[in-house]
JSON list of C-alpha atoms and ligand atoms in Angstrom, two decimals:
[
{"chain": "A", "resi": 1, "resn": "MET", "atom": "CA", "xyz": [11.73, 38.57, 42.30]},
{"chain": "A", "resi": 2, "resn": "PHE", "atom": "CA", "xyz": [10.58, 37.43, 38.62]},
{"chain": "A", "resi": 3, "resn": "ASP", "atom": "CA", "xyz": [11.44, 34.27, 38.84]},
{"chain": "A", "resi": 4, "resn": "PHE", "atom": "CA", "xyz": [9.86, 34.00, 42.06]},
{"chain": "A", "resi": 5, "resn": "LEU", "atom": "CA", "xyz": [6.78, 34.68, 40.12]},
{"chain": "A", "resi": 6, "resn": "ASN", "atom": "CA", "xyz": [7.66, 31.52, 37.04]},
{"chain": "A", "resi": 7, "resn": "PRO", "atom": "CA", "xyz": [6.36, 28.82, 39.36]},
{"chain": "A", "resi": 8, "resn": "VAL", "atom": "CA", "xyz": [3.61, 29.93, 40.11]},
{"chain": "A", "resi": 9, "resn": "LYS", "atom": "CA", "xyz": [2.94, 30.95, 36.18]},
{"chain": "A", "resi": 10, "resn": "GLY", "atom": "CA", "xyz": [3.70, 27.26, 35.35]},
{"chain": "A", "resi": 11, "resn": "PHE", "atom": "CA", "xyz": [1.00, 26.37, 37.63]},
{"chain": "A", "resi": 12, "resn": "GLY", "atom": "CA", "xyz": [-1.63, 28.48, 36.33]},
{"chain": "A", "resi": 13, "resn": "ILE", "atom": "CA", "xyz": [-1.07, 27.00, 33.14]},
{"chain": "A", "resi": 14, "resn": "THR", "atom": "CA", "xyz": [-1.51, 23.30, 34.80]},
{"chain": "A", "resi": 15, "resn": "PHE", "atom": "CA", "xyz": [-4.93, 24.64, 36.24]},
{"chain": "A", "resi": 16, "resn": "THR", "atom": "CA", "xyz": [-6.69, 26.14, 33.08]},
{"chain": "A", "resi": 17, "resn": "THR", "atom": "CA", "xyz": [-5.66, 23.17, 31.44]},
{"chain": "A", "resi": 18, "resn": "MET", "atom": "CA", "xyz": [-7.92, 20.70, 33.61]},
{"chain": "A", "resi": 19, "resn": "PHE", "atom": "CA", "xyz": [-11.05, 22.09, 32.65]},
{"chain": "A", "resi": 20, "resn": "ARG", "atom": "CA", "xyz": [-10.54, 22.06, 28.30]},
{"chain": "A", "resi": 21, "resn": "LYS", "atom": "CA", "xyz": [-11.64, 19.47, 26.92]},
{"chain": "A", "resi": 22, "resn": "VAL", "atom": "CA", "xyz": [-10.61, 16.07, 26.83]},
{"chain": "A", "resi": 23, "resn": "ASN", "atom": "CA", "xyz": [-9.57, 15.12, 23.46]},
{"chain": "A", "resi": 24, "resn": "THR", "atom": "CA", "xyz": [-9.27, 11.07, 24.43]},
{"chain": "A", "resi": 25, "resn": "GLU", "atom": "CA", "xyz": [-8.96, 8.98, 20.81]},
{"chain": "A", "resi": 26, "resn": "GLN", "atom": "CA", "xyz": [-11.09, 5.64, 21.82]},
{"chain": "A", "resi": 27, "resn": "TYR", "atom": "CA", "xyz": [-8.75, 3.49, 19.49]},
{"chain": "A", "resi": 28, "resn": "PRO", "atom": "CA", "xyz": [-9.21, 0.45, 18.71]},
{"chain": "A", "resi": 29, "resn": "GLU", "atom": "CA", "xyz": [-12.85, 0.95, 19.76]},
{"chain": "A", "resi": 30, "resn": "GLU", "atom": "CA", "xyz": [-13.63, 3.42, 17.35]},
{"chain": "A", "resi": 31, "resn": "LYS", "atom": "CA", "xyz": [-11.77, 4.31, 14.49]},
{"chain": "A", "resi": 32, "resn": "ARG", "atom": "CA", "xyz": [-11.17, 7.52, 12.96]},
{"chain": "A", "resi": 33, "resn": "PRO", "atom": "CA", "xyz": [-11.03, 7.73, 9.05]},
{"chain": "A", "resi": 34, "resn": "THR", "atom": "CA", "xyz": [-6.89, 8.78, 8.38]},
{"chain": "A", "resi": 35, "resn": "ALA", "atom": "CA", "xyz": [-6.48, 11.69, 5.82]},
{"chain": "A", "resi": 36, "resn": "PRO", "atom": "CA", "xyz": [-7.33, 11.30, 1.90]},
{"chain": "A", "resi": 37, "resn": "ARG", "atom": "CA", "xyz": [-3.66, 10.93, 1.32]},
{"chain": "A", "resi": 38, "resn": "TYR", "atom": "CA", "xyz": [-1.96, 9.00, 4.60]},
{"chain": "A", "resi": 39, "resn": "HIS", "atom": "CA", "xyz": [0.08, 6.42, 3.22]},
{"chain": "A", "resi": 40, "resn": "GLY", "atom": "CA", "xyz": [-1.26, 2.84, 4.46]},
{"chain": "A", "resi": 41, "resn": "ARG", "atom": "CA", "xyz": [0.51, -0.07, 2.63]},
{"chain": "A", "resi": 42, "resn": "HIS", "atom": "CA", "xyz": [0.73, -0.82, -0.66]},
{"chain": "A", "resi": 43, "resn": "VAL", "atom": "CA", "xyz": [-1.72, -2.01, -2.93]},
{"chain": "A", "resi": 44, "resn": "LEU", "atom": "CA", "xyz": [-1.20, -3.77, -6.54]},
{"chain": "A", "resi": 45, "resn": "ASN", "atom": "CA", "xyz": [-3.38, -2.85, -8.71]},
{"chain": "A", "resi": 46, "resn": "ARG", "atom": "CA", "xyz": [-4.82, -4.85, -11.40]},
{"chain": "A", "resi": 47, "resn": "HIS", "atom": "CA", "xyz": [-6.69, -3.76, -15.03]},
{"chain": "A", "resi": 48, "resn": "ALA", "atom": "CA", "xyz": [-10.62, -3.32, -15.76]},
{"chain": "A", "resi": 49, "resn": "ASP", "atom": "CA", "xyz": [-10.39, -7.76, -17.04]},
{"chain": "A", "resi": 50, "resn": "GLY", "atom": "CA", "xyz": [-8.20, -8.93, -14.00]},
{"chain": "A", "resi": 51, "resn": "LEU", "atom": "CA", "xyz": [-4.60, -8.20, -15.63]},
{"chain": "A", "resi": 52, "resn": "GLU", "atom": "CA", "xyz": [-1.83, -7.15, -13.47]},
{"chain": "A", "resi": 53, "resn": "LYS", "atom": "CA", "xyz": [-0.37, -4.00, -13.77]},
{"chain": "A", "resi": 54, "resn": "CYS", "atom": "CA", "xyz": [2.80, -4.19, -12.28]},
{"chain": "A", "resi": 55, "resn": "ILE", "atom": "CA", "xyz": [5.18, -5.58, -15.57]},
{"chain": "A", "resi": 56, "resn": "GLY", "atom": "CA", "xyz": [8.37, -6.58, -13.32]},
{"chain": "A", "resi": 57, "resn": "CYS", "atom": "CA", "xyz": [10.05, -3.18, -13.67]},
{"chain": "A", "resi": 58, "resn": "GLU", "atom": "CA", "xyz": [12.13, -3.37, -10.22]},
{"chain": "A", "resi": 59, "resn": "LEU", "atom": "CA", "xyz": [12.29, 0.48, -10.86]},
{"chain": "A", "resi": 60, "resn": "CYS", "atom": "CA", "xyz": [10.33, 0.61, -6.89]},
{"chain": "A", "resi": 61, "resn": "ALA", "atom": "CA", "xyz": [12.53, -1.44, -6.09]},
{"chain": "A", "resi": 62, "resn": "TRP", "atom": "CA", "xyz": [15.47, 0.75, -6.63]},
{"chain": "A", "resi": 63, "resn": "ALA", "atom": "CA", "xyz": [13.31, 3.77, -6.05]},
{"chain": "A", "resi": 64, "resn": "CYS", "atom": "CA", "xyz": [13.19, 2.57, -2.11]},
{"chain": "A", "resi": 65, "resn": "PRO", "atom": "CA", "xyz": [15.57, 3.60, 0.22]},
{"chain": "A", "resi": 66, "resn": "ALA", "atom": "CA", "xyz": [15.47, 0.87, 2.28]},
{"chain": "A", "resi": 67, "resn": "ASP", "atom": "CA", "xyz": [15.62, -1.80, 0.18]},
{"chain": "A", "resi": 68, "resn": "ALA", "atom": "CA", "xyz": [12.12, -3.61, 1.14]},
{"chain": "A", "resi": 69, "resn": "ILE", "atom": "CA", "xyz": [10.69, -4.06, -1.58]},
{"chain": "A", "resi": 70, "resn": "TYR", "atom": "CA", "xyz": [11.73, -7.88, -3.35]},
{"chain": "A", "resi": 71, "resn": "VAL", "atom": "CA", "xyz": [10.34, -8.06, -7.23]},
{"chain": "A", "resi": 72, "resn": "GLU", "atom": "CA", "xyz": [11.73, -10.77, -9.61]},
{"chain": "A", "resi": 73, "resn": "GLY", "atom": "CA", "xyz": [9.64, -10.82, -13.15]},
{"chain": "A", "resi": 74, "resn": "ALA", "atom": "CA", "xyz": [8.83, -12.72, -15.85]},
{"chain": "A", "resi": 75, "resn": "ASP", "atom": "CA", "xyz": [7.72, -13.35, -19.56]},
{"chain": "A", "resi": 76, "resn": "ASN", "atom": "CA", "xyz": [3.81, -13.45, -19.86]},
{"chain": "A", "resi": 77, "resn": "THR", "atom": "CA", "xyz": [3.18, -16.21, -22.57]},
{"chain": "A", "resi": 78, "resn": "GLU", "atom": "CA", "xyz": [0.30, -16.52, -24.73]},
{"chain": "A", "resi": 79, "resn": "GLU", "atom": "CA", "xyz": [-0.77, -19.27, -22.43]},
{"chain": "A", "resi": 80, "resn": "ALA", "atom": "CA", "xyz": [0.11, -17.99, -19.17]},
{"chain": "A", "resi": 81, "resn": "ARG", "atom": "CA", "xyz": [-0.53, -14.23, -19.09]},
{"chain": "A", "resi": 82, "resn": "PHE", "atom": "CA", "xyz": [-0.31, -12.69, -16.02]},
{"chain": "A", "resi": 83, "resn": "SER", "atom": "CA", "xyz": [-0.65, -8.97, -17.53]},
{"chain": "A", "resi": 84, "resn": "PRO", "atom": "CA", "xyz": [-0.68, -7.28, -20.71]},
{"chain": "A", "resi": 85, "resn": "GLY", "atom": "CA", "xyz": [2.55, -6.85, -22.26]},
{"chain": "A", "resi": 86, "resn": "GLU", "atom": "CA", "xyz": [5.93, -8.81, -22.33]},
{"chain": "A", "resi": 87, "resn": "ARG", "atom": "CA", "xyz": [6.70, -9.02, -18.33]},
{"chain": "A", "resi": 88, "resn": "TYR", "atom": "CA", "xyz": [4.83, -9.56, -15.15]},
{"chain": "A", "resi": 89, "resn": "GLY", "atom": "CA", "xyz": [5.73, -9.09, -11.66]},
{"chain": "A", "resi": 90, "resn": "ALA", "atom": "CA", "xyz": [6.69, -12.91, -10.63]},
{"chain": "A", "resi": 91, "resn": "ILE", "atom": "CA", "xyz": [7.78, -12.28, -6.78]},
{"chain": "A", "resi": 92, "resn": "TYR", "atom": "CA", "xyz": [7.11, -9.32, -5.05]},
{"chain": "A", "resi": 93, "resn": "GLN", "atom": "CA", "xyz": [7.47, -7.98, -1.82]},
{"chain": "A", "resi": 94, "resn": "ILE", "atom": "CA", "xyz": [7.49, -5.74, 0.64]},
{"chain": "A", "resi": 95, "resn": "ASN", "atom": "CA", "xyz": [8.70, -5.77, 3.81]},
{"chain": "A", "resi": 96, "resn": "TYR", "atom": "CA", "xyz": [7.00, -3.31, 6.32]},
{"chain": "A", "resi": 97, "resn": "LEU", "atom": "CA", "xyz": [9.78, -3.97, 9.40]},
{"chain": "A", "resi": 98, "resn": "ARG", "atom": "CA", "xyz": [12.08, -1.49, 7.57]},
{"chain": "A", "resi": 99, "resn": "CYS", "atom": "CA", "xyz": [9.11, -0.05, 5.22]},
{"chain": "A", "resi": 100, "resn": "ILE", "atom": "CA", "xyz": [8.61, 3.94, 6.23]},
{"chain": "A", "resi": 101, "resn": "PHE", "atom": "CA", "xyz": [6.11, 4.67, 4.34]},
{"chain": "A", "resi": 102, "resn": "CYS", "atom": "CA", "xyz": [7.56, 7.28, 2.51]},
{"chain": "A", "resi": 103, "resn": "GLY", "atom": "CA", "xyz": [5.76, 6.87, -0.95]},
{"chain": "A", "resi": 104, "resn": "LEU", "atom": "CA", "xyz": [8.59, 7.28, -3.54]},
{"chain": "A", "resi": 105, "resn": "CYS", "atom": "CA", "xyz": [7.79, 3.42, -4.62]},
{"chain": "A", "resi": 106, "resn": "ILE", "atom": "CA", "xyz": [4.77, 4.38, -5.84]},
{"chain": "A", "resi": 107, "resn": "GLU", "atom": "CA", "xyz": [6.08, 7.11, -7.62]},
{"chain": "A", "resi": 108, "resn": "ALA", "atom": "CA", "xyz": [8.75, 5.28, -9.59]},
{"chain": "A", "resi": 109, "resn": "CYS", "atom": "CA", "xyz": [6.37, 3.28, -10.52]},
{"chain": "A", "resi": 110, "resn": "PRO", "atom": "CA", "xyz": [5.65, 3.21, -14.31]},
{"chain": "A", "resi": 111, "resn": "THR", "atom": "CA", "xyz": [1.94, 1.71, -14.37]},
{"chain": "A", "resi": 112, "resn": "ARG", "atom": "CA", "xyz": [0.09, 3.34, -11.11]},
{"chain": "A", "resi": 113, "resn": "ALA", "atom": "CA", "xyz": [0.87, -0.89, -10.91]},
{"chain": "A", "resi": 114, "resn": "LEU", "atom": "CA", "xyz": [1.61, 0.62, -6.86]},
{"chain": "A", "resi": 115, "resn": "THR", "atom": "CA", "xyz": [0.01, 2.57, -4.82]},
{"chain": "A", "resi": 116, "resn": "MET", "atom": "CA", "xyz": [-0.95, 3.09, -0.62]},
{"chain": "A", "resi": 117, "resn": "THR", "atom": "CA", "xyz": [-4.17, 2.54, 1.16]},
{"chain": "A", "resi": 118, "resn": "ASN", "atom": "CA", "xyz": [-5.06, 4.73, 4.47]},
{"chain": "A", "resi": 119, "resn": "GLU", "atom": "CA", "xyz": [-4.62, 0.84, 5.69]},
{"chain": "A", "resi": 120, "resn": "TYR", "atom": "CA", "xyz": [-2.44, 1.58, 9.28]},
{"chain": "A", "resi": 121, "resn": "GLU", "atom": "CA", "xyz": [-2.27, -1.12, 11.62]},
{"chain": "A", "resi": 122, "resn": "LEU", "atom": "CA", "xyz": [0.09, -3.13, 10.98]},
{"chain": "A", "resi": 123, "resn": "ALA", "atom": "CA", "xyz": [1.10, -4.25, 14.44]},
{"chain": "A", "resi": 124, "resn": "ASP", "atom": "CA", "xyz": [2.49, -7.73, 14.50]},
{"chain": "A", "resi": 125, "resn": "ASP", "atom": "CA", "xyz": [5.14, -10.05, 16.68]},
{"chain": "A", "resi": 126, "resn": "SER", "atom": "CA", "xyz": [6.32, -11.56, 13.36]},
{"chain": "A", "resi": 127, "resn": "ARG", "atom": "CA", "xyz": [9.10, -10.95, 11.62]},
{"chain": "A", "resi": 128, "resn": "GLU", "atom": "CA", "xyz": [7.61, -13.45, 9.16]},
{"chain": "A", "resi": 129, "resn": "ASN", "atom": "CA", "xyz": [3.98, -11.44, 8.65]},
{"chain": "A", "resi": 130, "resn": "LEU", "atom": "CA", "xyz": [5.31, -8.57, 8.41]},
{"chain": "A", "resi": 131, "resn": "ILE", "atom": "CA", "xyz": [7.13, -9.55, 4.92]},
{"chain": "A", "resi": 132, "resn": "PHE", "atom": "CA", "xyz": [3.76, -8.79, 2.42]},
{"chain": "A", "resi": 133, "resn": "THR", "atom": "CA", "xyz": [3.66, -11.11, -0.39]},
{"chain": "A", "resi": 134, "resn": "LYS", "atom": "CA", "xyz": [2.25, -10.40, -3.75]},
{"chain": "A", "resi": 135, "resn": "GLU", "atom": "CA", "xyz": [-0.98, -12.64, -3.10]},
{"chain": "A", "resi": 136, "resn": "ASP", "atom": "CA", "xyz": [-0.98, -9.86, 0.07]},
{"chain": "A", "resi": 137, "resn": "LEU", "atom": "CA", "xyz": [-0.93, -6.91, -1.53]},
{"chain": "A", "resi": 138, "resn": "LEU", "atom": "CA", "xyz": [-2.33, -8.01, -4.91]},
{"chain": "A", "resi": 139, "resn": "ALA", "atom": "CA", "xyz": [-5.92, -5.89, -5.09]},
{"chain": "A", "resi": 140, "resn": "PRO", "atom": "CA", "xyz": [-9.27, -8.02, -4.74]},
{"chain": "A", "resi": 141, "resn": "LEU", "atom": "CA", "xyz": [-11.38, -9.26, -8.03]},
{"chain": "A", "resi": 142, "resn": "LEU", "atom": "CA", "xyz": [-13.85, -6.64, -8.83]},
{"chain": "A", "resi": 143, "resn": "ALA", "atom": "CA", "xyz": [-17.33, -7.43, -10.33]},
{"chain": "A", "resi": 144, "resn": "GLY", "atom": "CA", "xyz": [-15.79, -7.70, -13.86]},
{"chain": "A", "resi": 145, "resn": "MET", "atom": "CA", "xyz": [-12.28, -9.22, -13.23]},
{"chain": "A", "resi": 146, "resn": "GLU", "atom": "CA", "xyz": [-11.60, -12.50, -13.65]},
{"chain": "A", "resi": 147, "resn": "PRO", "atom": "CA", "xyz": [-7.90, -14.31, -12.11]},
{"chain": "A", "resi": 148, "resn": "PRO", "atom": "CA", "xyz": [-5.16, -14.17, -13.95]},
{"chain": "A", "resi": 149, "resn": "PRO", "atom": "CA", "xyz": [-3.74, -15.69, -16.00]},
{"chain": "A", "resi": 150, "resn": "HIS", "atom": "CA", "xyz": [-5.63, -14.89, -18.91]},
{"chain": "A", "resi": 151, "resn": "ALA", "atom": "CA", "xyz": [-5.39, -13.51, -22.45]},
{"chain": "A", "resi": 152, "resn": "MET", "atom": "CA", "xyz": [-6.18, -9.58, -22.47]},
{"chain": "A", "resi": 153, "resn": "ARG", "atom": "CA", "xyz": [-9.83, -8.36, -22.89]},
{"chain": "A", "resi": 154, "resn": "LEU", "atom": "CA", "xyz": [-9.22, -4.86, -23.49]},
{"chain": "A", "resi": 155, "resn": "GLY", "atom": "CA", "xyz": [-7.19, -5.18, -26.83]},
{"chain": "A", "resi": 156, "resn": "ASP", "atom": "CA", "xyz": [-5.10, -6.33, -28.83]},
{"chain": "A", "resi": 157, "resn": "ASN", "atom": "CA", "xyz": [-2.24, -5.42, -27.57]},
{"chain": "A", "resi": 158, "resn": "GLU", "atom": "CA", "xyz": [-0.57, -3.41, -24.72]},
{"chain": "A", "resi": 159, "resn": "SER", "atom": "CA", "xyz": [-1.38, -0.24, -26.35]},
{"chain": "A", "resi": 160, "resn": "ASP", "atom": "CA", "xyz": [-4.36, -0.64, -26.44]},
{"chain": "A", "resi": 161, "resn": "TYR", "atom": "CA", "xyz": [-4.36, -1.09, -22.15]},
{"chain": "A", "resi": 162, "resn": "TYR", "atom": "CA", "xyz": [-1.77, 2.79, -21.75]},
{"chain": "A", "resi": 163, "resn": "ALA", "atom": "CA", "xyz": [-3.06, 4.60, -24.59]},
{"chain": "A", "resi": 164, "resn": "GLY", "atom": "CA", "xyz": [-5.96, 2.79, -26.47]},
{"chain": "A", "resi": 165, "resn": "PRO", "atom": "CA", "xyz": [-9.95, 2.84, -25.86]},
{"chain": "A", "resi": 166, "resn": "ALA", "atom": "CA", "xyz": [-9.71, 0.89, -22.89]},
{"chain": "A", "resi": 167, "resn": "VAL", "atom": "CA", "xyz": [-8.57, 3.16, -20.80]},
{"chain": "A", "resi": 168, "resn": "ALA", "atom": "CA", "xyz": [-11.97, 4.82, -20.41]},
{"chain": "A", "resi": 169, "resn": "ALA", "atom": "CA", "xyz": [-13.21, 1.59, -19.44]},
{"chain": "A", "resi": 170, "resn": "MET", "atom": "CA", "xyz": [-10.87, 1.49, -16.67]},
{"chain": "A", "resi": 171, "resn": "PRO", "atom": "CA", "xyz": [-11.87, 2.18, -13.42]},
{"chain": "A", "resi": 172, "resn": "VAL", "atom": "CA", "xyz": [-9.65, 4.18, -12.16]},
{"chain": "A", "resi": 173, "resn": "GLY", "atom": "CA", "xyz": [-8.70, 7.99, -11.01]},
{"chain": "A", "resi": 174, "resn": "GLY", "atom": "CA", "xyz": [-10.55, 7.71, -7.87]},
{"chain": "A", "resi": 175, "resn": "ASP", "atom": "CA", "xyz": [-12.03, 4.84, -7.43]},
{"chain": "A", "resi": 176, "resn": "PRO", "atom": "CA", "xyz": [-11.22, 3.60, -4.73]},
{"chain": "A", "resi": 177, "resn": "ALA", "atom": "CA", "xyz": [-11.35, 0.11, -4.33]},
{"chain": "A", "resi": 178, "resn": "VAL", "atom": "CA", "xyz": [-9.64, 0.07, -7.51]},
{"chain": "A", "resi": 179, "resn": "GLU", "atom": "CA", "xyz": [-6.52, 2.50, -6.94]},
{"chain": "A", "resi": 180, "resn": "GLY", "atom": "CA", "xyz": [-5.74, 1.34, -3.82]},
{"chain": "A", "resi": 181, "resn": "ARG", "atom": "CA", "xyz": [-7.12, 4.42, -1.60]},
{"chain": "A", "resi": 182, "resn": "LEU", "atom": "CA", "xyz": [-8.66, 2.59, 1.09]},
{"chain": "A", "resi": 183, "resn": "ASN", "atom": "CA", "xyz": [-10.68, 3.36, 4.56]},
{"chain": "A", "resi": 184, "resn": "PRO", "atom": "CA", "xyz": [-9.93, 1.70, 7.35]},
{"chain": "A", "resi": 185, "resn": "ALA", "atom": "CA", "xyz": [-13.06, 1.98, 8.66]},
{"chain": "A", "resi": 186, "resn": "ALA", "atom": "CA", "xyz": [-13.94, 0.31, 5.53]},
{"chain": "A", "resi": 187, "resn": "ALA", "atom": "CA", "xyz": [-12.24, -2.18, 5.48]},
{"chain": "A", "resi": 188, "resn": "THR", "atom": "CA", "xyz": [-9.51, -4.07, 3.64]},
{"chain": "A", "resi": 189, "resn": "THR", "atom": "CA", "xyz": [-8.05, -6.76, 1.90]},
{"chain": "A", "resi": 190, "resn": "PRO", "atom": "CA", "xyz": [-7.76, -8.90, 4.29]},
{"chain": "A", "resi": 191, "resn": "ARG", "atom": "CA", "xyz": [-4.28, -10.75, 4.11]},
{"chain": "A", "resi": 192, "resn": "SER", "atom": "CA", "xyz": [-4.00, -14.71, 2.98]},
{"chain": "A", "resi": 193, "resn": "GLY", "atom": "CA", "xyz": [-2.33, -17.20, 1.48]},
{"chain": "A", "resi": 194, "resn": "PRO", "atom": "CA", "xyz": [0.84, -18.01, 2.71]},
{"chain": "A", "resi": 195, "resn": "ALA", "atom": "CA", "xyz": [3.71, -15.71, 4.83]},
{"chain": "A", "resi": 196, "resn": "HIS", "atom": "CA", "xyz": [6.63, -15.85, 1.56]},
{"chain": "A", "resi": 197, "resn": "GLU", "atom": "CA", "xyz": [7.65, -17.08, -2.11]},
{"chain": "A", "resi": 198, "resn": "PRO", "atom": "CA", "xyz": [10.02, -18.30, -2.60]},
{"chain": "A", "resi": 199, "resn": "GLY", "atom": "CA", "xyz": [12.94, -16.19, -3.78]},
{"chain": "A", "resi": 200, "resn": "ARG", "atom": "CA", "xyz": [15.23, -13.56, -0.77]},
{"chain": "A", "resi": 201, "resn": "ALA", "atom": "CA", "xyz": [12.99, -12.88, 1.73]},
{"chain": "A", "resi": 202, "resn": "ALA", "atom": "CA", "xyz": [13.90, -9.07, 2.60]},
{"chain": "A", "resi": 203, "resn": "GLU", "atom": "CA", "xyz": [15.29, -9.09, 5.33]},
{"chain": "B", "resi": 301, "resn": "SF4", "atom": "S1", "xyz": [6.90, 4.12, 1.05]},
{"chain": "B", "resi": 301, "resn": "SF4", "atom": "FE1", "xyz": [9.36, 4.41, 0.55]},
{"chain": "B", "resi": 301, "resn": "SF4", "atom": "S2", "xyz": [9.97, 2.67, 1.68]},
{"chain": "B", "resi": 301, "resn": "SF4", "atom": "FE2", "xyz": [8.48, 2.14, 2.15]},
{"chain": "B", "resi": 301, "resn": "SF4", "atom": "S3", "xyz": [8.56, 0.23, -0.06]},
{"chain": "B", "resi": 301, "resn": "SF4", "atom": "FE3", "xyz": [8.15, 2.42, -1.06]},
{"chain": "B", "resi": 301, "resn": "SF4", "atom": "S4", "xyz": [9.64, 3.28, -1.31]},
{"chain": "B", "resi": 301, "resn": "SF4", "atom": "FE4", "xyz": [10.44, 2.00, 0.12]},
{"chain": "B", "resi": 302, "resn": "SF4", "atom": "S1", "xyz": [5.03, -2.28, -8.86]},
{"chain": "B", "resi": 302, "resn": "SF4", "atom": "FE1", "xyz": [5.85, -0.38, -10.27]},
{"chain": "B", "resi": 302, "resn": "SF4", "atom": "S2", "xyz": [8.26, 0.16, -10.88]},
{"chain": "B", "resi": 302, "resn": "SF4", "atom": "FE2", "xyz": [7.19, -1.88, -9.22]},
{"chain": "B", "resi": 302, "resn": "SF4", "atom": "S3", "xyz": [7.43, -3.90, -10.56]},
{"chain": "B", "resi": 302, "resn": "SF4", "atom": "FE3", "xyz": [5.61, -3.15, -10.97]},
{"chain": "B", "resi": 302, "resn": "SF4", "atom": "S4", "xyz": [5.22, -2.23, -12.46]},
{"chain": "B", "resi": 302, "resn": "SF4", "atom": "FE4", "xyz": [7.16, -1.97, -12.16]}
]
């Protein structure tokens, strides 16, 4: 008797659902903002003078469970300085065919060079295009920044960049354009430059 009523109950749920408001999102014509802490594509941030925050330490690559990051560091010189301190990230690649957007890499980064944006439109029909290079990942130059290489403008040594008065001048801590919390509706850094840098392409 009760088994006989079960299908009737099932159709009852179907029938009542027919009169509920349809919740269809008109993507891609209408893009809804993500949650503020959504893990999207990465960005390599800069200091307020335009120097790169990445020091080429490879901690992000070691933390990555998917082996999606490839980094090669190099020495800064006074003639060609890309970051404060001794080293900078000369080659930087993230393979978005492998990345699972877990965020462990940004937790591992000691300088907050690497953060994640809210951008989620990463589909492509080319494996090569989904290996983002340093040029693709670097944050845009904002007002007051100049493209490296150049001398340190915010202090005499790297300590000034991390613990000195220059810290107060840095537009960090919630500035979405700098820290990479970019909303896809507000547009993001367009990809530019060659698809590959020399060196190992993370497979
Ligand atoms: S988000 Fe996770 S999987 Fe993607 S690069 Fe970072 S550590 Fe690797
Ligand atoms: S992004 Fe951060 S963790 Fe990765 S190499 Fe650069 S400084 Fe090191």
